[in-house]
PDB file of C-alpha atoms in Angstrom:
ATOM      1  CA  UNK A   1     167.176  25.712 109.381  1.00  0.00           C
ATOM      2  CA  UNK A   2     168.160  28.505 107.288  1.00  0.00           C
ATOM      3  CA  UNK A   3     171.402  27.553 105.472  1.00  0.00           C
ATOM      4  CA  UNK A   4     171.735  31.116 103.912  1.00  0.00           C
ATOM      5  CA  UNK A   5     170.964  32.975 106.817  1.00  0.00           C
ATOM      6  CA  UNK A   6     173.534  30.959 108.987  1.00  0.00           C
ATOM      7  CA  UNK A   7     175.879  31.860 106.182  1.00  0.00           C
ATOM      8  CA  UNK A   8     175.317  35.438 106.817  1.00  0.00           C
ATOM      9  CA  UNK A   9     176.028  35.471 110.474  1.00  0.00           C
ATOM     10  CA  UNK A  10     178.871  33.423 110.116  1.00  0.00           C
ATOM     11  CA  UNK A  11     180.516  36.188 107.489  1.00  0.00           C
ATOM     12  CA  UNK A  12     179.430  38.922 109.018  1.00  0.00           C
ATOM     13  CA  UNK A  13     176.701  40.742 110.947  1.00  0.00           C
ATOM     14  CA  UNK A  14     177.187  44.183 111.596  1.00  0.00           C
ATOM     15  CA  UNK A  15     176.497  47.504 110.024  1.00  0.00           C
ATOM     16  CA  UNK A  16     178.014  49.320 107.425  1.00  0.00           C
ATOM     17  CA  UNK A  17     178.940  53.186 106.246  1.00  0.00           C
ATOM     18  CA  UNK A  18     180.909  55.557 104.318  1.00  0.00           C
ATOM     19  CA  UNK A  19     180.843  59.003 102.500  1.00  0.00           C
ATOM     20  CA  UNK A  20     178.660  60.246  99.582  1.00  0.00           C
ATOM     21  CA  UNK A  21     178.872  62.796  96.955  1.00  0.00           C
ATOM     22  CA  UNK A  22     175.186  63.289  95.688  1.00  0.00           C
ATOM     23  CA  UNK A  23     172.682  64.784  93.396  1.00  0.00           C
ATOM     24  CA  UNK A  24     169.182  64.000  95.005  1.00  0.00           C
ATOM     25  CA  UNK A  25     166.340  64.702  92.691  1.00  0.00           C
ATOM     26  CA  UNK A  26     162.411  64.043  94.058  1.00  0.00           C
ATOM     27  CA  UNK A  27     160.253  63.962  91.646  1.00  0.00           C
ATOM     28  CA  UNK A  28     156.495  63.262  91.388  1.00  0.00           C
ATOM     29  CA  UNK A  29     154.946  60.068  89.579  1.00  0.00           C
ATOM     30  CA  UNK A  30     151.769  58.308  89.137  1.00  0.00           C
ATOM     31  CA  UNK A  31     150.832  55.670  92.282  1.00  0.00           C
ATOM     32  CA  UNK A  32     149.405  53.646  89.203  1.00  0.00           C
ATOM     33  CA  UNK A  33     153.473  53.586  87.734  1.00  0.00           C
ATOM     34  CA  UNK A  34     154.854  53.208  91.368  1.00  0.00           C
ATOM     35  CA  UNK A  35     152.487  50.819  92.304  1.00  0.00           C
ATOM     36  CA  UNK A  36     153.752  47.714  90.680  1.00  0.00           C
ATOM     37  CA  UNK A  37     156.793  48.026  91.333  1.00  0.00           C
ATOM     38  CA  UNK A  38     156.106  46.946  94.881  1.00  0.00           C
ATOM     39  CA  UNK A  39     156.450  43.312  96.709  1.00  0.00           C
ATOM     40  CA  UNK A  40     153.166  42.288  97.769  1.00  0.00           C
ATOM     41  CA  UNK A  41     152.480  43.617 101.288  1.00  0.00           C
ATOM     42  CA  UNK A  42     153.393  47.210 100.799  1.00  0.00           C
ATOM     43  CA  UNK A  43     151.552  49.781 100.043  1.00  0.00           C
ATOM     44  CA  UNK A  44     151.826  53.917  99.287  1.00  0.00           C
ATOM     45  CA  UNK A  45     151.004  55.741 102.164  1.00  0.00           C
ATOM     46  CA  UNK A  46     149.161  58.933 102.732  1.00  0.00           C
ATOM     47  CA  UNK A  47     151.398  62.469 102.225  1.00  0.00           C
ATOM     48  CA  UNK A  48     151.489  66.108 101.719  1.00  0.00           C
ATOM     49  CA  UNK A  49     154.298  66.387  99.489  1.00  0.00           C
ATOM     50  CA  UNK A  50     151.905  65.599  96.149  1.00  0.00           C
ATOM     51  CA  UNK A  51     148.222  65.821  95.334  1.00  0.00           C
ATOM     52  CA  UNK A  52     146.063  62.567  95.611  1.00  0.00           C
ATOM     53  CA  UNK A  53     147.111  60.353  92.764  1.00  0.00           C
ATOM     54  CA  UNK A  54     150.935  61.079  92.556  1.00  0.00           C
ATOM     55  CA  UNK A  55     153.834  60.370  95.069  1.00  0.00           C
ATOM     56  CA  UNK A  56     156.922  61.131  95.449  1.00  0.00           C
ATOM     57  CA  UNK A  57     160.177  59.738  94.560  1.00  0.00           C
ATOM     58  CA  UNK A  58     164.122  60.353  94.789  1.00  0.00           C
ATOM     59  CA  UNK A  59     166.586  59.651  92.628  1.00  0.00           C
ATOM     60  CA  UNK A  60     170.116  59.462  93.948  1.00  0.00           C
ATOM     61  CA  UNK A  61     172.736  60.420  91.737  1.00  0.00           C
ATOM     62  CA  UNK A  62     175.884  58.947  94.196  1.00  0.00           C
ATOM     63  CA  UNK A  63     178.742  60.151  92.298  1.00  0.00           C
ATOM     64  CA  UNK A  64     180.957  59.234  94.401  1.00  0.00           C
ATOM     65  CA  UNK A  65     180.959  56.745  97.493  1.00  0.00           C
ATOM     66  CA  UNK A  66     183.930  56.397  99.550  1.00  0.00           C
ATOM     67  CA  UNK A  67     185.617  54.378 102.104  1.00  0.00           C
ATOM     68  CA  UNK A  68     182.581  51.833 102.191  1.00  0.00           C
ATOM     69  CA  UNK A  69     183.129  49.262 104.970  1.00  0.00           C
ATOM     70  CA  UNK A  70     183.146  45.510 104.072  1.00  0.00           C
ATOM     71  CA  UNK A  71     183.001  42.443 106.229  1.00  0.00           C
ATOM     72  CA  UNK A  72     186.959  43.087 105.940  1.00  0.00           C
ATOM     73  CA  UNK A  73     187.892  44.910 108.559  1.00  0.00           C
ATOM     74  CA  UNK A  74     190.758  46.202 106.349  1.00  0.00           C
ATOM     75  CA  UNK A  75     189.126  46.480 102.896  1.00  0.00           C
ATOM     76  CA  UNK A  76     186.879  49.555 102.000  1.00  0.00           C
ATOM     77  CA  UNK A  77     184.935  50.411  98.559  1.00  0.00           C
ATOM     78  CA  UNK A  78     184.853  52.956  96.547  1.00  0.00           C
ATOM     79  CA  UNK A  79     182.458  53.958  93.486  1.00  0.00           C
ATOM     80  CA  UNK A  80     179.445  55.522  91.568  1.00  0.00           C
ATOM     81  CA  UNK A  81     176.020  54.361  92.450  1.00  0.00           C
ATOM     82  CA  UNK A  82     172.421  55.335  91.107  1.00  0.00           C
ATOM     83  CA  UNK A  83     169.790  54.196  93.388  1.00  0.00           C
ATOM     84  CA  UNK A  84     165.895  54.957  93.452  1.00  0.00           C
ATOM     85  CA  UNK A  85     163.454  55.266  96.466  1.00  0.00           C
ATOM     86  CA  UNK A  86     160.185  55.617  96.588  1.00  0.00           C
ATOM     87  CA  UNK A  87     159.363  56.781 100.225  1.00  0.00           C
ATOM     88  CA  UNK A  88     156.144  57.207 102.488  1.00  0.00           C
ATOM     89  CA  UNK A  89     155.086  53.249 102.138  1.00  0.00           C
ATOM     90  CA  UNK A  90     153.429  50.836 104.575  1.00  0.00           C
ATOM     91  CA  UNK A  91     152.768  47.362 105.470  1.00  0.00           C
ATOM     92  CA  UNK A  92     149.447  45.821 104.466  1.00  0.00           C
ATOM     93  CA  UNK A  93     147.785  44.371 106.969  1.00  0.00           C
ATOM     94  CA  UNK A  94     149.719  45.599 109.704  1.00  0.00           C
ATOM     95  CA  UNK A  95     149.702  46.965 112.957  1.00  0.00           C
ATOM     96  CA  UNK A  96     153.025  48.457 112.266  1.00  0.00           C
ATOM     97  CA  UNK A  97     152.130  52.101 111.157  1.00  0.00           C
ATOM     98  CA  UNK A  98     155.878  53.527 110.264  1.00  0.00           C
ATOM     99  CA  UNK A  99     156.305  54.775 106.918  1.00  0.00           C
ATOM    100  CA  UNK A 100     159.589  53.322 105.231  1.00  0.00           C
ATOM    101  CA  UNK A 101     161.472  53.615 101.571  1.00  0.00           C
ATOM    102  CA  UNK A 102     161.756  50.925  99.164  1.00  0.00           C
ATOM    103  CA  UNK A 103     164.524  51.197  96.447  1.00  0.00           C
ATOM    104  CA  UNK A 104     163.113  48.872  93.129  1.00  0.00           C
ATOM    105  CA  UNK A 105     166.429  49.309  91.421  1.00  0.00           C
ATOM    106  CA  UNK A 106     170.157  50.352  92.069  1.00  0.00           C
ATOM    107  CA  UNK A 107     173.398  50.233  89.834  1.00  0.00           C
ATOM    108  CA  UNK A 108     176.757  51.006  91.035  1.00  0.00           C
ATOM    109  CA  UNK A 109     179.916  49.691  89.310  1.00  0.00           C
ATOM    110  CA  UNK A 110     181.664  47.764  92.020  1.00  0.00           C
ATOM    111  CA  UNK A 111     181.031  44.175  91.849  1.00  0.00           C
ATOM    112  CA  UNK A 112     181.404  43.549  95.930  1.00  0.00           C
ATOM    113  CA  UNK A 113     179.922  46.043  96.457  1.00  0.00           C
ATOM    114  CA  UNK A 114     176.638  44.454  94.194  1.00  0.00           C
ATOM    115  CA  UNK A 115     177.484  41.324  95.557  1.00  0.00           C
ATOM    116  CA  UNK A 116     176.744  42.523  99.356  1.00  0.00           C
ATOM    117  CA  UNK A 117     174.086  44.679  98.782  1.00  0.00           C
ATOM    118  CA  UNK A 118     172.240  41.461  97.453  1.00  0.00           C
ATOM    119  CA  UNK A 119     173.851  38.828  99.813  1.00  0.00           C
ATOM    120  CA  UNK A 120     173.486  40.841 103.000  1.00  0.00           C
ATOM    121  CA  UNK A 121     170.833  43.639 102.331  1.00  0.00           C
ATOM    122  CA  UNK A 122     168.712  41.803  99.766  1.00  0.00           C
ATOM    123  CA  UNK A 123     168.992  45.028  97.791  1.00  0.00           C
ATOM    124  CA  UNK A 124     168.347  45.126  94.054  1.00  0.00           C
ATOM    125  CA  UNK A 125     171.551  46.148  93.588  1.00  0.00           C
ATOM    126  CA  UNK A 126     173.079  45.974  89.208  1.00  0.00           C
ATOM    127  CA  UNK A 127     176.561  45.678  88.064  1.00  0.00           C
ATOM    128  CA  UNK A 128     177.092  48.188  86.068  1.00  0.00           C
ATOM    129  CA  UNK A 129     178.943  50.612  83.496  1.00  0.00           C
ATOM    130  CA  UNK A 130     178.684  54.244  84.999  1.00  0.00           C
ATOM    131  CA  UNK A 131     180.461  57.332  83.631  1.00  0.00           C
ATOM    132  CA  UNK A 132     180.668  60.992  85.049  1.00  0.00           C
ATOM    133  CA  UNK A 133     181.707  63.960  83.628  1.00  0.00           C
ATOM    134  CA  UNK A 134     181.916  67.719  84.823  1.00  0.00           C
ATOM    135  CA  UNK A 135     182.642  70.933  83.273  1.00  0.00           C
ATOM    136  CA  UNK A 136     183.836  73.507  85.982  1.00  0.00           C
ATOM    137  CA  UNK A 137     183.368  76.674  83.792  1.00  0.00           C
ATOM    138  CA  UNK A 138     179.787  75.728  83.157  1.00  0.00           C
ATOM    139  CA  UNK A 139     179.132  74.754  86.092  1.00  0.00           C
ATOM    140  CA  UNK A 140     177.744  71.664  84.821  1.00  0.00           C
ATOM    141  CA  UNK A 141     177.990  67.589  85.711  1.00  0.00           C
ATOM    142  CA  UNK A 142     176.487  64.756  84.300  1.00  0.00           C
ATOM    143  CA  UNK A 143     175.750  61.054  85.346  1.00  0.00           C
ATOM    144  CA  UNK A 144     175.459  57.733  82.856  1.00  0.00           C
ATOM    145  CA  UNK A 145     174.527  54.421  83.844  1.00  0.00           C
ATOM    146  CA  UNK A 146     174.770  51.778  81.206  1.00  0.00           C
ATOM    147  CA  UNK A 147     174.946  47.310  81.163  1.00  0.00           C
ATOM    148  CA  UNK A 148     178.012  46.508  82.036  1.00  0.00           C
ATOM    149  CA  UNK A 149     179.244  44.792  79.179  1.00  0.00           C
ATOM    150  CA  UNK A 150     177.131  46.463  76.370  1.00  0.00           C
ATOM    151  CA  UNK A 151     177.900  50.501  77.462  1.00  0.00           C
ATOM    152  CA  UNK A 152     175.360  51.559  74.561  1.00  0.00           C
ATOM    153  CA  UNK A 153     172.388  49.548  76.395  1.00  0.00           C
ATOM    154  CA  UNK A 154     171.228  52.808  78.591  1.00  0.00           C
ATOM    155  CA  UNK A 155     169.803  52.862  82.000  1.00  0.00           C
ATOM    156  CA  UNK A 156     169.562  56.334  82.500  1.00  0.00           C
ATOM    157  CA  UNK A 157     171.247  59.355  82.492  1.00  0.00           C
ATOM    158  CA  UNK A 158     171.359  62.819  84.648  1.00  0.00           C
ATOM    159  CA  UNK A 159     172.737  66.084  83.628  1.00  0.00           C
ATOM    160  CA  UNK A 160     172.840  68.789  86.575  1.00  0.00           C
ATOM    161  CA  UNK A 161     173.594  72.245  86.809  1.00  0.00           C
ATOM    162  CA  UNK A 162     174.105  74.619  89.672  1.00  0.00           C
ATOM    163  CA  UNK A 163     171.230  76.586  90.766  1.00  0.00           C
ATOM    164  CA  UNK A 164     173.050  79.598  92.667  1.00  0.00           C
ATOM    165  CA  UNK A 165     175.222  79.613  95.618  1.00  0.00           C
ATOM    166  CA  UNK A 166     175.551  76.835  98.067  1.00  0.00           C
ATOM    167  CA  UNK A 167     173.395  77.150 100.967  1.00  0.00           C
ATOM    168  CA  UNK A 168     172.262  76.269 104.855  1.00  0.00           C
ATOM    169  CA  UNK A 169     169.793  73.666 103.928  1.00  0.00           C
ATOM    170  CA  UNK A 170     167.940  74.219 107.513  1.00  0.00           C
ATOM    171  CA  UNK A 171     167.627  77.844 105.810  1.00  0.00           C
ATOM    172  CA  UNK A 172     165.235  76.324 103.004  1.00  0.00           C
ATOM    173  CA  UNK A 173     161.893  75.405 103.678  1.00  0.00           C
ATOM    174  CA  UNK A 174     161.722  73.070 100.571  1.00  0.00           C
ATOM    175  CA  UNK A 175     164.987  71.172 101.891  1.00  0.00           C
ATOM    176  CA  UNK A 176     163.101  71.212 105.846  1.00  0.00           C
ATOM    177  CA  UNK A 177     160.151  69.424 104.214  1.00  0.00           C
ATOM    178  CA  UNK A 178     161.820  66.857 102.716  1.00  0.00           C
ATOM    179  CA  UNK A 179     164.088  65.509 105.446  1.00  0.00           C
ATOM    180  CA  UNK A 180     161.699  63.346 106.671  1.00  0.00           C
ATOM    181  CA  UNK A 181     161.609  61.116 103.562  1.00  0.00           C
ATOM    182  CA  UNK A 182     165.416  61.120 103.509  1.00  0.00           C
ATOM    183  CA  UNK A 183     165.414  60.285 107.259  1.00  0.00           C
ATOM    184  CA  UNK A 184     162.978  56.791 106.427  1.00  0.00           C
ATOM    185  CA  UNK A 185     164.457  53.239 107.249  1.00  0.00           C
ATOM    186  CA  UNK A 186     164.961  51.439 104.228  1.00  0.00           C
ATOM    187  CA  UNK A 187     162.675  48.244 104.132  1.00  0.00           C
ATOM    188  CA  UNK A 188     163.595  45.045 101.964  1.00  0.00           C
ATOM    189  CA  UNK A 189     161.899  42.028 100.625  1.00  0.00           C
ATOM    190  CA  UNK A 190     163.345  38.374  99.534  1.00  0.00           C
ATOM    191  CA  UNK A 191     161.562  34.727  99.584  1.00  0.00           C
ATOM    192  CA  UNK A 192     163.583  33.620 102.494  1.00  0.00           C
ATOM    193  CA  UNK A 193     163.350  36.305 105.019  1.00  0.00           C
ATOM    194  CA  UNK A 194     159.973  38.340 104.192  1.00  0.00           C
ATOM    195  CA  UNK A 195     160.104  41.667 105.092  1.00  0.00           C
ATOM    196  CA  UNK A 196     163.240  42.951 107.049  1.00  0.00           C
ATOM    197  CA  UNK A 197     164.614  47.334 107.510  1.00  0.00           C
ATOM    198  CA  UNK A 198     167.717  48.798 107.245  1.00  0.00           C
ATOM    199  CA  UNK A 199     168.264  51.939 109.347  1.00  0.00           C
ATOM    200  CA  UNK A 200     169.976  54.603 106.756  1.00  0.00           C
ATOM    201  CA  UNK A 201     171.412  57.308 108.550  1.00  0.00           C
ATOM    202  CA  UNK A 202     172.235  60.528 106.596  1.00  0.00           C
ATOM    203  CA  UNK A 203     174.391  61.928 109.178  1.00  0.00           C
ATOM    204  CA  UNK A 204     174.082  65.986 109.618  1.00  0.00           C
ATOM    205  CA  UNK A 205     171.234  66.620 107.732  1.00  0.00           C
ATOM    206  CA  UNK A 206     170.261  69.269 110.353  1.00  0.00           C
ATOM    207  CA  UNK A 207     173.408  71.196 110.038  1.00  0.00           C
ATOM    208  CA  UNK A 208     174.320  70.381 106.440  1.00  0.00           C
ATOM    209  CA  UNK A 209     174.889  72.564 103.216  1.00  0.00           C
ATOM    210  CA  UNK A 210     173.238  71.561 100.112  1.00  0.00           C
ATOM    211  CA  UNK A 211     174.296  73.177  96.466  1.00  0.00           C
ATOM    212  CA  UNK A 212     170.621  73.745  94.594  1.00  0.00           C
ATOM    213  CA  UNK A 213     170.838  72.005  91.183  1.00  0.00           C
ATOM    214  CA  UNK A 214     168.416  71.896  88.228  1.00  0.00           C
ATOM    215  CA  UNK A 215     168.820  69.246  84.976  1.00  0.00           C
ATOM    216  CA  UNK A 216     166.903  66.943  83.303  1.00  0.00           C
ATOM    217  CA  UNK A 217     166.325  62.749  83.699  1.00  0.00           C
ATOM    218  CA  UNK A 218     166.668  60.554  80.596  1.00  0.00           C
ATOM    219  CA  UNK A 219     165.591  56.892  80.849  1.00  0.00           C
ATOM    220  CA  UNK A 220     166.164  54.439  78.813  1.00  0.00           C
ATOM    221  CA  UNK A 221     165.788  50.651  79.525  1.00  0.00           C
ATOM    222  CA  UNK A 222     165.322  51.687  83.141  1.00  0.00           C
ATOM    223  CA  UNK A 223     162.553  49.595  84.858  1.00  0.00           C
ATOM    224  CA  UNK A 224     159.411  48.868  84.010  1.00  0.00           C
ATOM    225  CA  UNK A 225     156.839  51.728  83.244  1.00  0.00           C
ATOM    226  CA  UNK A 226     159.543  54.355  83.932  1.00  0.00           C
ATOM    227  CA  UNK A 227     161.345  53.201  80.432  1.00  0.00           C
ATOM    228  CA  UNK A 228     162.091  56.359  77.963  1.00  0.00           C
ATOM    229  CA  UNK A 229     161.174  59.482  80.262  1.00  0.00           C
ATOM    230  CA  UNK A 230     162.366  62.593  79.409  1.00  0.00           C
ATOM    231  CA  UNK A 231     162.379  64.279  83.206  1.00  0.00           C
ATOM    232  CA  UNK A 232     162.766  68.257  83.803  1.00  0.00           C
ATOM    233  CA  UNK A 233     164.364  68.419  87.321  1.00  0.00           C
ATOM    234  CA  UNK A 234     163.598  71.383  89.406  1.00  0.00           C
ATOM    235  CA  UNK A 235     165.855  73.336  91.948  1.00  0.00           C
ATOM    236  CA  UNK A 236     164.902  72.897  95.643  1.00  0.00           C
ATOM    237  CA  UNK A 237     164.956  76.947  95.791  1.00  0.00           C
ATOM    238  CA  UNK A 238     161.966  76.694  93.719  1.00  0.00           C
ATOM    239  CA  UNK A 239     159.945  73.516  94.550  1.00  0.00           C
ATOM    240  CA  UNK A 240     160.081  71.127  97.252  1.00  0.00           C
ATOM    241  CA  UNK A 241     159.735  68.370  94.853  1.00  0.00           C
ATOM    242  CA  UNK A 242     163.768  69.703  93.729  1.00  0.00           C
ATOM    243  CA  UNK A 243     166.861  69.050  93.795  1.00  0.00           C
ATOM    244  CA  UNK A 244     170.222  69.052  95.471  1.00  0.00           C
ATOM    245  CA  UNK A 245     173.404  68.497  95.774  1.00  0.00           C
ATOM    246  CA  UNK A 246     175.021  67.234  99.072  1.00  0.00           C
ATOM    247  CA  UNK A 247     178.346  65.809 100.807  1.00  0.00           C
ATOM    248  CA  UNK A 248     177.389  63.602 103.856  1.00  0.00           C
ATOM    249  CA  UNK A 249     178.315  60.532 105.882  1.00  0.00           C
ATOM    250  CA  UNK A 250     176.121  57.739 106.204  1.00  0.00           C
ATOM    251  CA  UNK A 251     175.701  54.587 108.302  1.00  0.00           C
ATOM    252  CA  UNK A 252     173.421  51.325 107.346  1.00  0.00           C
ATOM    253  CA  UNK A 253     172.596  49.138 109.880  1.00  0.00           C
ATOM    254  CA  UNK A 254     172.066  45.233 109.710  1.00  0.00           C
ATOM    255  CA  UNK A 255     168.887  44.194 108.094  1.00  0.00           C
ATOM    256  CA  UNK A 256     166.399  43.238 110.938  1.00  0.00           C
ATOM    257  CA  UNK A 257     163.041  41.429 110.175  1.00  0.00           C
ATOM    258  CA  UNK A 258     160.109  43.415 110.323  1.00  0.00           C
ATOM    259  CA  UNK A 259     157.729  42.336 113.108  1.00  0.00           C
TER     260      UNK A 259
END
């Protein structure tokens, strides 16, 4: 019997979602960097969005999510989460031939909201310290996560400005290109229940308007082999490996083993 898992039902079993304020950067890194940062079992899968020996990668800037739902049915959450994906993977071994997203490494600064994302999702989720700031006359916004307790041990930090008006992203090739590795389950690994997916819905992508943004990545003591970068982040007017700002609605559904 699975103690834990009975736990889980018992508490709760259904799906969760909210709203998002986000700056979405994809970048391109090495498949030797991305590589170990992988449970055993997946692997990087074949795509056109790099040449042969890089892959891509988002980084999600959440500066704001709102009106999370909890296990309460009263009780919603609200606040700043970094999270990073590395999309277009695959199961080892498998007859299963669906590409899915793996996220190595998420802070947010809401402790239920860590709590849950480990207890329920078996997400890597990090309390931590995050602070945003934004300066309307330039245009300009910026994004720091830091340990919790110790605010000058650095994660990472973003700084993002606009890149023109805001703008049909169905009206941007770059943006069309990229939906399908924002529209990729999220799969999830822990001892107990192997591999299990998440559904994440990004609600209106078709229809949505995106702001273009360009900045620059710093990390710090990020995760291993990604530790003091210095990143230049494009605009997706320029490059489909860009980025973008976007307002959406999202749904995650119950994790479900992989079979």
């Amino acid at each position: 019997m699975n103690i834990i898992n009975d736990i889980q039902k018992l508490l709760w079993s259904g799906d969760i979602s909210g709203s998002a304020s986000s700056v979405i950067a994809v970048v391109a890194m090495e498949d030797s960097v991305l590589t170990p940062l992988l449970p055993d079992g997946l692997k990087l899968a074949t795509q056109l969005l790099t040449e042969p020996g890089l892959h891509p990668v988002y980084f999600a800037f959440n500066f704001k999510q709102i009106n999370v739902t909890t296990p309460l049915p009263f009780f919603k959450l609200n606040y700043a989460e970094f999270a990073m994906g590395i999309p277009y993977l695959q199961l080892q071994n498998s007859a299963i031939t669906n590409n899915f997203a793996f996220s190595p490494v998420l802070y947010l600064n809401s402790l239920p909201a860590t709590l849950g994302g480990r207890f329920f999702f078996s997400l890597p989720k990090n309390f931590s310290h995050i602070q945003i700031a934004q300066n309307k006359k330039k245009n300009e916004s910026s994004f720091l996560a830091s340990h919790y307790f110790n605010h000058n041990e650095t994660y990472l930090q973003g700084i993002f400005n606009q890149d023109g008006p805001a703008i049909k992203g169905h009206s941007l090739k770059n943006f069309v290109d990229i939906m399908p590795l924002l529209k990729q389950p999220l799969i999830v690994y822990d001892v107990l229940n192997g591999f299990r997916y998440t559904d994440y819905d990004m609600e209106g992508l078709d229809t949505c308007y995106i702001q273009p943004m360009t900045g620059s990545c710093k990390t710090d003591d990020f995760i291993t082999g990604i530790q003091h970068k210095n990143m230049a982040l494009q605009s997706i007017n320029n490059s489909v490996l860009g980025t973008f700002k976007i307002d959406y609605n999202w749904k995650l559904s119950k994790a479900t083993p992989v079979k």
